[in-house]
Short mmCIF file of C-alpha atoms and ligand atoms in Angstrom, two decimals:
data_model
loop_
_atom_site.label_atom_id
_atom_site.label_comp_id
_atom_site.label_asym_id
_atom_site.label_seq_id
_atom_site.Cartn_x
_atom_site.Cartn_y
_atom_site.Cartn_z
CA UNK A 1 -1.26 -23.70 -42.64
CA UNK A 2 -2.87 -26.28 -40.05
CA UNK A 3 -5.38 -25.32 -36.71
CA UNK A 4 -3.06 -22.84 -34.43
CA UNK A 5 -2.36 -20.32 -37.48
CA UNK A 6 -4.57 -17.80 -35.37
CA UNK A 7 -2.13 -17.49 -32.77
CA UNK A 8 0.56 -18.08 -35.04
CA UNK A 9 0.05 -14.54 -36.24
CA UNK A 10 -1.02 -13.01 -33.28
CA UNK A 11 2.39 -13.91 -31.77
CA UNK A 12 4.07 -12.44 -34.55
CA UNK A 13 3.17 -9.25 -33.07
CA UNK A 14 6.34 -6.68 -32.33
CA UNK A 15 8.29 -9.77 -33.80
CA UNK A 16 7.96 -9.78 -37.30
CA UNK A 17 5.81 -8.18 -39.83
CA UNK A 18 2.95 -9.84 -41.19
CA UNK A 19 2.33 -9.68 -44.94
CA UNK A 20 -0.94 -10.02 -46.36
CA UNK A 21 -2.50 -10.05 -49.91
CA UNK A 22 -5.38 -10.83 -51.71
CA UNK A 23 -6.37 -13.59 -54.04
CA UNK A 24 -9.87 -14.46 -55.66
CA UNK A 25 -8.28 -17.89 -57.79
CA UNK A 26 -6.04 -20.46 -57.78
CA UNK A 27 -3.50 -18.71 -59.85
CA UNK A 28 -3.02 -15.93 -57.54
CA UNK A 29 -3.13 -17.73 -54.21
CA UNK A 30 -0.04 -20.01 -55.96
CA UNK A 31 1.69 -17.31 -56.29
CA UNK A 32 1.35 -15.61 -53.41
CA UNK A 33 2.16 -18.83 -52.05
CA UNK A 34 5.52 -19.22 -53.75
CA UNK A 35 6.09 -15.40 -52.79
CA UNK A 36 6.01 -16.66 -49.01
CA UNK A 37 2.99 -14.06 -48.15
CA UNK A 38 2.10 -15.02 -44.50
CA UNK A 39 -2.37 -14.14 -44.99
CA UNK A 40 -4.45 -14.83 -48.41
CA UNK A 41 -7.19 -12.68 -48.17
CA UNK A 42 -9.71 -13.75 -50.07
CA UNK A 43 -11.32 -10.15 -50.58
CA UNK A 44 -14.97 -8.83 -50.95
CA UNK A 45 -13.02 -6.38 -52.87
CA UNK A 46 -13.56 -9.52 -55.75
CA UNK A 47 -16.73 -7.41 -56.10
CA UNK A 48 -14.86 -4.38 -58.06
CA UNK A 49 -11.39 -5.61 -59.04
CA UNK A 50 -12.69 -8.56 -61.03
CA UNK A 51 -16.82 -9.30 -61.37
CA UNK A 52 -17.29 -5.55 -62.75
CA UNK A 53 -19.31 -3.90 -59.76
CA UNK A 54 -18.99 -0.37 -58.51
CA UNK A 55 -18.44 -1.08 -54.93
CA UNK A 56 -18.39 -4.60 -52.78
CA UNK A 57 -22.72 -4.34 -51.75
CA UNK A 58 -23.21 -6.67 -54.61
CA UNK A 59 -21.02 -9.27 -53.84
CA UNK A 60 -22.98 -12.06 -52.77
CA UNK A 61 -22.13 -15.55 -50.61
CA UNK A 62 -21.97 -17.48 -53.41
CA UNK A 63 -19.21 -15.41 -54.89
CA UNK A 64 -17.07 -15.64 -52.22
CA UNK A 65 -17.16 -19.12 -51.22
CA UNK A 66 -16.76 -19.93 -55.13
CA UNK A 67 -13.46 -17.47 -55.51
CA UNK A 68 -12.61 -19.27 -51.48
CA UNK A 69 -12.77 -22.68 -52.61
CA UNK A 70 -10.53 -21.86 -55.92
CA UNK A 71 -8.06 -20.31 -53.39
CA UNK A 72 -7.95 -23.07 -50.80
CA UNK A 73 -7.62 -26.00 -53.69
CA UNK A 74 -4.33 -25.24 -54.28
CA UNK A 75 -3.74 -25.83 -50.42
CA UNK A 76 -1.72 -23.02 -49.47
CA UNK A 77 0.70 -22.89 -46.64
CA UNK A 78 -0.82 -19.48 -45.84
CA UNK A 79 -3.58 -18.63 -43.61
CA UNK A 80 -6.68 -17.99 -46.11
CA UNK A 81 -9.34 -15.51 -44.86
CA UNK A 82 -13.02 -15.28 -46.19
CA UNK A 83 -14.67 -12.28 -46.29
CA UNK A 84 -18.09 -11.87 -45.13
CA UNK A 85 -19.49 -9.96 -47.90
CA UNK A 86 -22.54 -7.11 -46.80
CA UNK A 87 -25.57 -8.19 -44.85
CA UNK A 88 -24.00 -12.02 -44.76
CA UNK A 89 -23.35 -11.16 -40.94
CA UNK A 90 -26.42 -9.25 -39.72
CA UNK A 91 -27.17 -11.43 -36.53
CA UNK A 92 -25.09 -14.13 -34.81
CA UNK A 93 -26.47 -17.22 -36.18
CA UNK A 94 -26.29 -15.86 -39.84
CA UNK A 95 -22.98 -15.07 -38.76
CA UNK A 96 -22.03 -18.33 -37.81
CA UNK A 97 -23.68 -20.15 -40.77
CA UNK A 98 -22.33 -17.87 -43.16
CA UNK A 99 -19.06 -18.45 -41.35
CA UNK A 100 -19.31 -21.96 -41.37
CA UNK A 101 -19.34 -21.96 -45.02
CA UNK A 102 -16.33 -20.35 -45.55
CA UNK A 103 -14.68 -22.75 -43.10
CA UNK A 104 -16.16 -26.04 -45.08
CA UNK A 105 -15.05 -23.70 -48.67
CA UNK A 106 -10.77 -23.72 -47.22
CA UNK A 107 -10.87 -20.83 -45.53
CA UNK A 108 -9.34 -20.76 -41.70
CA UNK A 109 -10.69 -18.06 -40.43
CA UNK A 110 -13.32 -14.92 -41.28
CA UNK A 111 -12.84 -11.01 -41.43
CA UNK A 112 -15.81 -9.40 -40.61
CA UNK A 113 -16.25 -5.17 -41.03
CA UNK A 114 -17.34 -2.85 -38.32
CA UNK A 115 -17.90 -3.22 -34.18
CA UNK A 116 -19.88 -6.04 -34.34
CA UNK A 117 -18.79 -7.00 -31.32
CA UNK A 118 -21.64 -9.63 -30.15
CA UNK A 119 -20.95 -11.26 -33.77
CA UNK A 120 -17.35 -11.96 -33.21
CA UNK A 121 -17.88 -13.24 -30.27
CA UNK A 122 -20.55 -15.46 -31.17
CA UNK A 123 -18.17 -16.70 -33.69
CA UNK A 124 -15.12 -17.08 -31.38
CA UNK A 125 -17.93 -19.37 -29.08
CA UNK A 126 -18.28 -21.51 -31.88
CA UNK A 127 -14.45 -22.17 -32.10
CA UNK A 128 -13.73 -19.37 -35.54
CA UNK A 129 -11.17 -17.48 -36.02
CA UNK A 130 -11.69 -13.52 -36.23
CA UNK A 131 -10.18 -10.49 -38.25
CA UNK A 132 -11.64 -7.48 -37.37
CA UNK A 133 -11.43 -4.05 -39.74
CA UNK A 134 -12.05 -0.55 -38.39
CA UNK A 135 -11.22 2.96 -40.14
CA UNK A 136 -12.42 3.02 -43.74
CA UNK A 137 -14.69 -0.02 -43.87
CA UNK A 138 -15.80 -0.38 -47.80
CA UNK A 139 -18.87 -1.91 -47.05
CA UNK A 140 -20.64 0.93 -45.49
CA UNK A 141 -18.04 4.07 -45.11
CA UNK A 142 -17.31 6.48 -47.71
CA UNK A 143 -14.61 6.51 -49.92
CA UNK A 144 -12.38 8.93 -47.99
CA UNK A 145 -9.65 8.81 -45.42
CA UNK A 146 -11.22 8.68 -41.86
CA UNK A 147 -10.16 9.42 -38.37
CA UNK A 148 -9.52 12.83 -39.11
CA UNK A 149 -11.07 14.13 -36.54
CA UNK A 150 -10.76 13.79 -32.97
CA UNK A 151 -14.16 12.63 -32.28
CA UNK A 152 -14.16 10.12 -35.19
CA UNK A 153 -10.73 9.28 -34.42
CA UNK A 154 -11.35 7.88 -30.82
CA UNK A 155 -14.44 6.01 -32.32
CA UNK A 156 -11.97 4.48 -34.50
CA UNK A 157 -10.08 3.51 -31.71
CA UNK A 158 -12.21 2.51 -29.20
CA UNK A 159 -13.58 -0.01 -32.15
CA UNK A 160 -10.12 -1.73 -32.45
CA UNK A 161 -9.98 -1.87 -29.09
CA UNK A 162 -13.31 -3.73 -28.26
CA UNK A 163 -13.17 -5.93 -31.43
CA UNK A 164 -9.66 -6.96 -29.24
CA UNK A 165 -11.15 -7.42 -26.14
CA UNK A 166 -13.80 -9.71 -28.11
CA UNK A 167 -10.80 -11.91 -29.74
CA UNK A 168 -10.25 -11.18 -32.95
CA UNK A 169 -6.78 -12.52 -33.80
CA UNK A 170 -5.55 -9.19 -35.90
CA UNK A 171 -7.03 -6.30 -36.95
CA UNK A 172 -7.10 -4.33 -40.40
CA UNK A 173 -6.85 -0.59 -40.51
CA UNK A 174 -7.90 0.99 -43.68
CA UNK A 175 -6.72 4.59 -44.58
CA UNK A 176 -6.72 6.79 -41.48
CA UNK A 177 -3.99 9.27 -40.84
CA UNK A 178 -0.49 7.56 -39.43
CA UNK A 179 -0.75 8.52 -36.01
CA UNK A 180 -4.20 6.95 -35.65
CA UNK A 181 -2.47 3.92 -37.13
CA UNK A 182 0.20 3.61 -34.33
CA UNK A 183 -1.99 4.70 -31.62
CA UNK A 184 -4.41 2.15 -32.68
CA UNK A 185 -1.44 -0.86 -32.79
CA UNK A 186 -0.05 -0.02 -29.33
CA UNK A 187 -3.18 0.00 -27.58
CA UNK A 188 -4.28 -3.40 -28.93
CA UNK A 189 -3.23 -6.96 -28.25
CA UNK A 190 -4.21 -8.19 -31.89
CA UNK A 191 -2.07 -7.52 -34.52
CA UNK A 192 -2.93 -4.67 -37.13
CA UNK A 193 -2.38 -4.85 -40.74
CA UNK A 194 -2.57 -1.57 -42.40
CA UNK A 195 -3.81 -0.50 -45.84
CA UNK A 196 -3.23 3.49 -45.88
CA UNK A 197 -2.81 3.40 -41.79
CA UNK A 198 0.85 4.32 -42.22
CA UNK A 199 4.21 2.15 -41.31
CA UNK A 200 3.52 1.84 -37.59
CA UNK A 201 0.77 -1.32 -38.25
CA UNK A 202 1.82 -4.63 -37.42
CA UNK A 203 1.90 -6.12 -41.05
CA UNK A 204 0.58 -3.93 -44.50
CA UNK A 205 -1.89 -5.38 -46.97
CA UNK A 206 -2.76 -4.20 -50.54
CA UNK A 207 -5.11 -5.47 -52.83
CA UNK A 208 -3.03 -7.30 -55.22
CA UNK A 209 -4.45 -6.14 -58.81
CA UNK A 210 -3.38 -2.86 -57.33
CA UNK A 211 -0.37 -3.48 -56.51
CA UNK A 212 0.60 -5.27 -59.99
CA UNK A 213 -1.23 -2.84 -62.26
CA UNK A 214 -4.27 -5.02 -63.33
CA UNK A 215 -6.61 -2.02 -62.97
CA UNK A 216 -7.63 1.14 -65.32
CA UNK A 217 -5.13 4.12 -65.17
CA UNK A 218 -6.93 6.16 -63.34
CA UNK A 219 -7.52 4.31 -60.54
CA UNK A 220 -5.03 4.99 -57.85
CA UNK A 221 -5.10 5.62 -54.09
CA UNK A 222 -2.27 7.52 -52.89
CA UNK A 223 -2.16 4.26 -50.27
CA UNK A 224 -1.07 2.02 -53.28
CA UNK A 225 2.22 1.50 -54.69
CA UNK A 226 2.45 -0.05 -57.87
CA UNK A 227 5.21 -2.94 -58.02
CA UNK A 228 4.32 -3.86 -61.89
CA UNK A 229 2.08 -2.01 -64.36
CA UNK A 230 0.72 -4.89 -65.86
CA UNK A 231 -2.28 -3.52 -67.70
CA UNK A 232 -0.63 -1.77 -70.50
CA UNK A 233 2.02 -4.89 -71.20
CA UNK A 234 -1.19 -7.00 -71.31
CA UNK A 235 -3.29 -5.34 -73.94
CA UNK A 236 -0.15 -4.59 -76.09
CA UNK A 237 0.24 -8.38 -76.13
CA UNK A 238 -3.44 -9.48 -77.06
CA UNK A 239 -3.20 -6.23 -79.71
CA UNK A 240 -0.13 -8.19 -81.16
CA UNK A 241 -1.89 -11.29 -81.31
CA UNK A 242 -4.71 -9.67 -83.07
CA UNK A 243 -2.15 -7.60 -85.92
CA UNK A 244 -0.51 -10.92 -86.57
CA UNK A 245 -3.85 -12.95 -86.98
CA UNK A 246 -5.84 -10.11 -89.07
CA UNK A 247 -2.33 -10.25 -90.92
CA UNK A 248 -2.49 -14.23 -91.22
CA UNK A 249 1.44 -13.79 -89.59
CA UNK A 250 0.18 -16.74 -86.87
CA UNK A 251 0.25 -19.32 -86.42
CA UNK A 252 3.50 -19.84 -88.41
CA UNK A 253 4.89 -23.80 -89.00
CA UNK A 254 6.24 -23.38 -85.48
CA UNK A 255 3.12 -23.41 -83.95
CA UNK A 256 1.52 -25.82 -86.26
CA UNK A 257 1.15 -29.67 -86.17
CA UNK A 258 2.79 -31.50 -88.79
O1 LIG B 1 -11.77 -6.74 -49.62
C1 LIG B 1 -10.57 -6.44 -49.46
O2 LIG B 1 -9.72 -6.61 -50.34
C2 LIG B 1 -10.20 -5.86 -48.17
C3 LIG B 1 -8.81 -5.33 -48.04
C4 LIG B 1 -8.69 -4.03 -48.74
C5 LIG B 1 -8.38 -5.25 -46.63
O3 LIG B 1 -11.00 -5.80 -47.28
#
């Protein structure tokens, strides 16, 4: 997707719902590519689906704009978002290096967490594009639906609704009750994209090693629905491989040079 892709999605709003997924490699963003997804995210959530940490603190700059540029090499049609991994975006002009950096990696635009409302519009001043993401914000929340009450449900909403006012081109919303979803997409410009915000968001986005069963059993948010369960299919097929090689059974004269 060329310069304009921004506004592109923002227009999509009440039009058509966006569709956004994550990818950390080139394998991934082709497919989601060939799957016609309209946002790659390229996800801090890298941290715990595939480099082994708890949470997404650890993930570093360097890991993201390595896992950005193997995402943007196979030049996807979709917008590709970077995101700023924890205390990469602590003041404007880390902000806008760290930004920069993406940009120069493939990425078209940035998604930053929280109200940092002077830091997206430092950004937008320096001519990048901005996602916001309010609600459950893995980067400094706890792990547990929020918005439940009124208090920190008008909080929520009065974030969306400045990070808005300050530009950004769509907003995520990340498991708060459905009503604080919807009230949250009517009273802002952007579009919202919804993971656990209910059906009332904009566009939805899951992270995609969720939604294809790549992760342990016994991880699964009630937000998640599971398309494929990879995982087990996997390991039966490298447990296969390893009977039939302990059992010298491969490679037969099939898979042998003459
Ligand atoms: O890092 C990530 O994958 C995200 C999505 C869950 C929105 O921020």
């Amino acid at each position: 997707m060329v310069k304009g892709f921004a506004e592109k999605i923002r227009k999509m709003k009440g039009k058509e719902k966006i569709v956004m997924l994550t990818a950390y490699d080139a394998i991934f963003s082709s497919y989601l590519n060939e799957a016609g997804t309209d946002i790659i995210l390229v996800g801090d959530s890298l941290g715990n689906v595939w480099l082994g940490f708890k949470n997404t603190k650890p993930v570093t700059m360097e890991h993201m704009l390595h896992h950005t540029r193997a995402v943007a090499r196979t030049n996807p049609e979709a917008l590709v978002v970077g995101d700023m991994p924890f205390k990469s975006y602590e003041g404007p002009q880390q902000a806008v290096k760290n930004a920069r950096a993406f940009i120069e990696a493939g990425a078209n635009a940035v998604k930053i967490e929280g109200p940092k409302i002077e830091i997206v519009e430092e950004l937008k001043k320096n001519g990048i594009d901005v996602m916001g993401h309010v609600g459950l914000t893995p980067q400094t929340s706890d792990w547990k639906v929020q918005g439940r009450k009124d208090e920190e449900a008008k909080r929520i909403l009065d974030d969306a609704i400045a990070l808005d006012r300050a530009g950004c081109f769509s907003i995520v919303v990340e498991s708060v009750p459905a009503v604080l979803g919807k009230k949250i997409t009517n009273a802002v410009k952007a579009p919202t994209i919804g993971i656990g915000a209910g059906a009332d968001c904009d566009g939805q986005v899951l992270v995609s090693n969720d939604l294809i069963g790549l992760n342990a059993a016994d991880f699964k948010p009630k937000f998640v629905k599971q398309y494929l369960n990879l995982r087990p299919e996997i390991i039966a097929a490298f447990k296969r491989f390893k009977e039939e090689v302990k059992a010298g059974k491969f490679p037969t004269k099939e898979f042998s040079y003459e």
